CSV table of C-alpha atoms in Angstrom, one decimal:
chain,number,residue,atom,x,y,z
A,250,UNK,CA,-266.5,137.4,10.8
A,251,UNK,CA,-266.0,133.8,10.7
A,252,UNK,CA,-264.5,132.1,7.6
A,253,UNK,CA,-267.0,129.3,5.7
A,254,UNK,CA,-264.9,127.2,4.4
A,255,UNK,CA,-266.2,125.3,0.7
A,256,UNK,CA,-266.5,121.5,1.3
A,257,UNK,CA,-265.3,119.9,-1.8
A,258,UNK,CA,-265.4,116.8,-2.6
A,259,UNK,CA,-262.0,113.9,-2.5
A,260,UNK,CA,-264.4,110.5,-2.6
A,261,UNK,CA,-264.4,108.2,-0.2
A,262,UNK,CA,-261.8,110.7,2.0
A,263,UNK,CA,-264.2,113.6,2.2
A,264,UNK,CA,-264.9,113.5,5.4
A,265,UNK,CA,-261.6,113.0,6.3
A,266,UNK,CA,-260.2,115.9,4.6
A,267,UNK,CA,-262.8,117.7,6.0
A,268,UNK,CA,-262.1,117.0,9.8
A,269,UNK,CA,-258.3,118.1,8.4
A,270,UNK,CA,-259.2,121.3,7.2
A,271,UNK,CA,-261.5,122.4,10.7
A,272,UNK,CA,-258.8,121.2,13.0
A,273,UNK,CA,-256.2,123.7,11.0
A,274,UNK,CA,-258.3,126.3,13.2
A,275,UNK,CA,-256.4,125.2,16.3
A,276,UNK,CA,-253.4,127.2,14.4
A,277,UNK,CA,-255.4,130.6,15.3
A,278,UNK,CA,-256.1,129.6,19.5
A,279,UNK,CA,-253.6,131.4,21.2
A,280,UNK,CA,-252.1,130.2,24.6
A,281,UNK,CA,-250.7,132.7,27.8
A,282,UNK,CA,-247.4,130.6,27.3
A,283,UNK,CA,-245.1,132.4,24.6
A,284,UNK,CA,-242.1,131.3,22.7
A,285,UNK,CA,-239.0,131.2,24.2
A,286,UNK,CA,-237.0,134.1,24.0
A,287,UNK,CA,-239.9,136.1,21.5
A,288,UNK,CA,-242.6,138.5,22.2
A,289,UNK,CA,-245.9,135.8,20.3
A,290,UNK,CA,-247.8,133.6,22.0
A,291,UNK,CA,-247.4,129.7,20.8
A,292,UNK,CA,-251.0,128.4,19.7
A,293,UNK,CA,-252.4,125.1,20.9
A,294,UNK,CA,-251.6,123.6,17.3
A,295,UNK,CA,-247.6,124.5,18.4
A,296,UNK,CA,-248.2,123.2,21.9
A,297,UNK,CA,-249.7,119.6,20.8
A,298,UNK,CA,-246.7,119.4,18.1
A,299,UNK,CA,-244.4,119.8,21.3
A,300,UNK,CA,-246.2,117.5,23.3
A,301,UNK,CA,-245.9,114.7,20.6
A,302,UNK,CA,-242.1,115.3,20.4
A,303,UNK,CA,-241.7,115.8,24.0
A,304,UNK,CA,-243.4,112.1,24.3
A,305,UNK,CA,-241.4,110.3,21.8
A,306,UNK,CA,-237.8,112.2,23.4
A,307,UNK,CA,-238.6,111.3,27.0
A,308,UNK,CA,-239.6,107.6,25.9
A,309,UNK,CA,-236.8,105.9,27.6
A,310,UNK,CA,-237.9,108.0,30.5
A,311,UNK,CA,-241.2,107.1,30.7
A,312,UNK,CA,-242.7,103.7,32.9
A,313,UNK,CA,-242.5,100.8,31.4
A,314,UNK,CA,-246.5,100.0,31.0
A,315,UNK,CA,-246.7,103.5,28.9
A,316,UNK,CA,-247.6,102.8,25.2
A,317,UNK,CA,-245.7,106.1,24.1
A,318,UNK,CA,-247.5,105.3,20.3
A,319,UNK,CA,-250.7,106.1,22.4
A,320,UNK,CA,-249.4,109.1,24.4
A,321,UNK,CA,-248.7,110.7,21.2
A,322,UNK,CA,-251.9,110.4,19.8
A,323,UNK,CA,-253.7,111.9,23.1
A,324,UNK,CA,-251.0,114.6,22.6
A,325,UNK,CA,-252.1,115.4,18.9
A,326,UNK,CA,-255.5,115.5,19.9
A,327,UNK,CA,-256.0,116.7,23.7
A,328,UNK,CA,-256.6,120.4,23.0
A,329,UNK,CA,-258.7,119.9,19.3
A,330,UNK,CA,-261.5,120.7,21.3
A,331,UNK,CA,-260.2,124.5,21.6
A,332,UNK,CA,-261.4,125.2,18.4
A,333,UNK,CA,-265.0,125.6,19.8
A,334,UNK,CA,-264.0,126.5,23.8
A,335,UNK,CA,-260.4,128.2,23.6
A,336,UNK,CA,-258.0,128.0,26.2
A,337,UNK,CA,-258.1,128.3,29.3
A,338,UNK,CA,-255.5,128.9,32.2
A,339,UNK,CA,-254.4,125.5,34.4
A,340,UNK,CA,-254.7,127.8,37.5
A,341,UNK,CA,-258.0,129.0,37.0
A,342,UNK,CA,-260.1,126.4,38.6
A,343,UNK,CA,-263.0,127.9,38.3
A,344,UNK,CA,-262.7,128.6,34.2
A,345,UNK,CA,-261.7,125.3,33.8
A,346,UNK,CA,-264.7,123.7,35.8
A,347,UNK,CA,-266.7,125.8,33.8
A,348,UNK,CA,-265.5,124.5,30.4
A,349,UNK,CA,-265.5,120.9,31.0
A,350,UNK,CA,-269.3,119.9,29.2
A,351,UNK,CA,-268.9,122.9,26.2
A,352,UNK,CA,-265.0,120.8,26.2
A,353,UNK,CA,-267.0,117.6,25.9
A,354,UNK,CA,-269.6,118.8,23.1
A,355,UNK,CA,-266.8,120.2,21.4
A,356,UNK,CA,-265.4,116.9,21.6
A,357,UNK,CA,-268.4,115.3,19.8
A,358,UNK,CA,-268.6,117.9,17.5
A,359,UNK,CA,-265.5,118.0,16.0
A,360,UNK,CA,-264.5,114.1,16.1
A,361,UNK,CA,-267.7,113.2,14.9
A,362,UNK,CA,-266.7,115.1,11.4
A,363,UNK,CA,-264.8,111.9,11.0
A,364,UNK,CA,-266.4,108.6,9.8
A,365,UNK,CA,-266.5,105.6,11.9
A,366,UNK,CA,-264.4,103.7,12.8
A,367,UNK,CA,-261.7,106.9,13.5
A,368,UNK,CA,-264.4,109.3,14.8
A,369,UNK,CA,-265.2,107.0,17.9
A,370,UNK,CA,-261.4,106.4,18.3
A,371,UNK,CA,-260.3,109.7,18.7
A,372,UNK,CA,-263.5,110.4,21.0
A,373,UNK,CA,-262.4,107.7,23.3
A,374,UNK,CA,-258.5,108.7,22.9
A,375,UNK,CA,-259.4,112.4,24.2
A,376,UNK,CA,-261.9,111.1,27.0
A,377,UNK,CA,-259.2,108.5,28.2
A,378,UNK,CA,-256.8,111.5,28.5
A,379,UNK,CA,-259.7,113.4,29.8
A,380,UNK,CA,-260.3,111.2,32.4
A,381,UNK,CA,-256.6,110.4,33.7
A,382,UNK,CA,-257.5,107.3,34.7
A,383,UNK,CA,-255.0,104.9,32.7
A,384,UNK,CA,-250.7,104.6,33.1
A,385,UNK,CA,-250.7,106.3,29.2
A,386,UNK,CA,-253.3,109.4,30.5
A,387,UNK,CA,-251.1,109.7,33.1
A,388,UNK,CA,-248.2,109.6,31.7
A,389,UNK,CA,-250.0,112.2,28.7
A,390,UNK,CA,-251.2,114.7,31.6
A,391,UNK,CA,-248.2,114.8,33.4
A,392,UNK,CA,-246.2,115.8,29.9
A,393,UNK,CA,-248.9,118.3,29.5
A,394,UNK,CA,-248.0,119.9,32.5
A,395,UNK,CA,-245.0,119.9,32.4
A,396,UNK,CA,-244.2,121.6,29.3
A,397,UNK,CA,-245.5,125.1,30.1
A,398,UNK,CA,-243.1,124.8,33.5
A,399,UNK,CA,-240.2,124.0,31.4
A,400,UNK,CA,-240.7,126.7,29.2
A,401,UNK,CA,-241.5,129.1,32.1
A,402,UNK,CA,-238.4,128.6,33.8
A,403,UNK,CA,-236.5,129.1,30.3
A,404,UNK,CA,-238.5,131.8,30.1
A,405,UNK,CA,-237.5,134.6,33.1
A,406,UNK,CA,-241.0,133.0,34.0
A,407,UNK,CA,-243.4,135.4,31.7
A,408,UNK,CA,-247.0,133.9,32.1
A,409,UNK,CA,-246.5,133.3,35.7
A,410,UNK,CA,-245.5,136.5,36.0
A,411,UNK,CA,-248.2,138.0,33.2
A,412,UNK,CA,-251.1,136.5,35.2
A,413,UNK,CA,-249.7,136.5,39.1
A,414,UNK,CA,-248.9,133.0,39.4
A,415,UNK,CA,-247.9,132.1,43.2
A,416,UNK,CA,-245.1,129.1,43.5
A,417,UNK,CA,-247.8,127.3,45.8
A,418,UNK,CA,-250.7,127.4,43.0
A,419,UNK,CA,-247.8,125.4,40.3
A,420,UNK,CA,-246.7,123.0,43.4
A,421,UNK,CA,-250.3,122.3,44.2
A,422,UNK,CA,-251.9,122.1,40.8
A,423,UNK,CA,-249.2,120.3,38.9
A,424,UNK,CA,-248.7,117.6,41.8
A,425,UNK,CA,-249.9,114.7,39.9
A,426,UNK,CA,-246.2,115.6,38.0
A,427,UNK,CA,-245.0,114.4,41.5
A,428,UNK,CA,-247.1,110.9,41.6
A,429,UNK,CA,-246.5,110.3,37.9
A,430,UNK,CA,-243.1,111.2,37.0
A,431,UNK,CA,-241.7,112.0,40.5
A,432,UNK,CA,-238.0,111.6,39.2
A,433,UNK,CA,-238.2,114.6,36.9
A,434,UNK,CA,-240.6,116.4,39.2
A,435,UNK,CA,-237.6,116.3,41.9
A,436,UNK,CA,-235.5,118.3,39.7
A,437,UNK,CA,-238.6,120.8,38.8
A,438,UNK,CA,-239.5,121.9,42.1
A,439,UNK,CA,-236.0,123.1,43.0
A,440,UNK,CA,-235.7,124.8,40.2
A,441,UNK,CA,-239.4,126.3,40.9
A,442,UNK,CA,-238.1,127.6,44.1
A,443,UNK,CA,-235.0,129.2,42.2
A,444,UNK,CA,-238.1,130.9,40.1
A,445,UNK,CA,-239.9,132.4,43.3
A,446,UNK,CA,-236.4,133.9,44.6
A,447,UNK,CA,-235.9,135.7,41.2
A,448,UNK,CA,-239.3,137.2,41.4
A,449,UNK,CA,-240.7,134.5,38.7
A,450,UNK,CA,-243.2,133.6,40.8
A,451,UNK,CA,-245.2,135.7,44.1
């Protein structure tokens, strides 16, 4: 049974502290990808915290028309929408297809707990990651992406392995790593091919 949670009441901040007490769901929305080296699944809230670090480490990494400031923010708030949809796997196409309008409700929903002018930012900060269209959503989605490879191959490759994960589904969905980031992805994709020999990947 879902919790109700009591809306009290903190002035002019209500609404703020409001959105601040839903999003703390995003704690409970477990991921396939699990903590290094431990037997529980990280939850989206973990993975965005991740994200946010991983953005502000790799800074001096990243191309030089990337506002990291704005990368983090897209990383805080990408997956908020989970909440309502849960995750999803990257390699199910189909799933993710699926979810994209219930994503985008969600999306409305949850941001719109805000007040303006914040509700209407963080709407247009998760559609401009969302869309992938910009050098910092770029930037953003190929972080994203990488992150669950990274911890796979530090990880005897245990959700690629849990859900039958070939090396030519990561190669082929994760290729935008490639045209974004193609330094690091250089580096990735020999050690991906290291993964498939070991029996991380079919």
């Amino acid at each position: 049974m879902e919790h109700r949670m009591t809306q009290l009441s903190f002035g002019a901040m209500s609404e703020v502290i409001n959105f601040l007490m839903e999003i703390d769901k995003l704690k409970l929305v477990e991921r396939r990808t699990k903590i290094i080296g431990h037997g529980r699944p990280e939850n989206s809230a973990e993975h965005s915290w991740h994200f946010a670090v991983a953005a502000m480490s790799l800074a001096p990494f990243a191309p030089e028309n990337v506002d990291i400031s704005r990368v983090v923010q897209m990383a805080l708030l990408h997956d908020i929408v989970e909440i309502d949809v849960g995750d999803v796997l990257v390699y199910d196409l189909a799933a993710r297809t699926a979810i994209a309008e219930k994503e985008a409700v969600a999306a409305e929903r949850l941001f719109g707990l805000l007040p303006k002018p914040q509700s209407t930012l963080f709407l247009q900060l998760w559609q401009e990651y969302e869309a992938g269209a910009t050098a910092d959503s770029r930037f953003a989605g190929a972080l994203d992406r990488i992150l669950p490879i990274l911890q796979n191959l530090h990880n005897e490759g245990q959700s690629w392995r849990e859900n039958g994960i070939s090396l030519e589904q990561v190669l082929k969905r994760n290729a935008l790593v490639g045209e974004s980031w193609p330094e690091l992805w250089q580096h990735v994709v020999g050690h991906l091919y290291s993964a498939q020999e070991k029996g991380w990947l079919i």
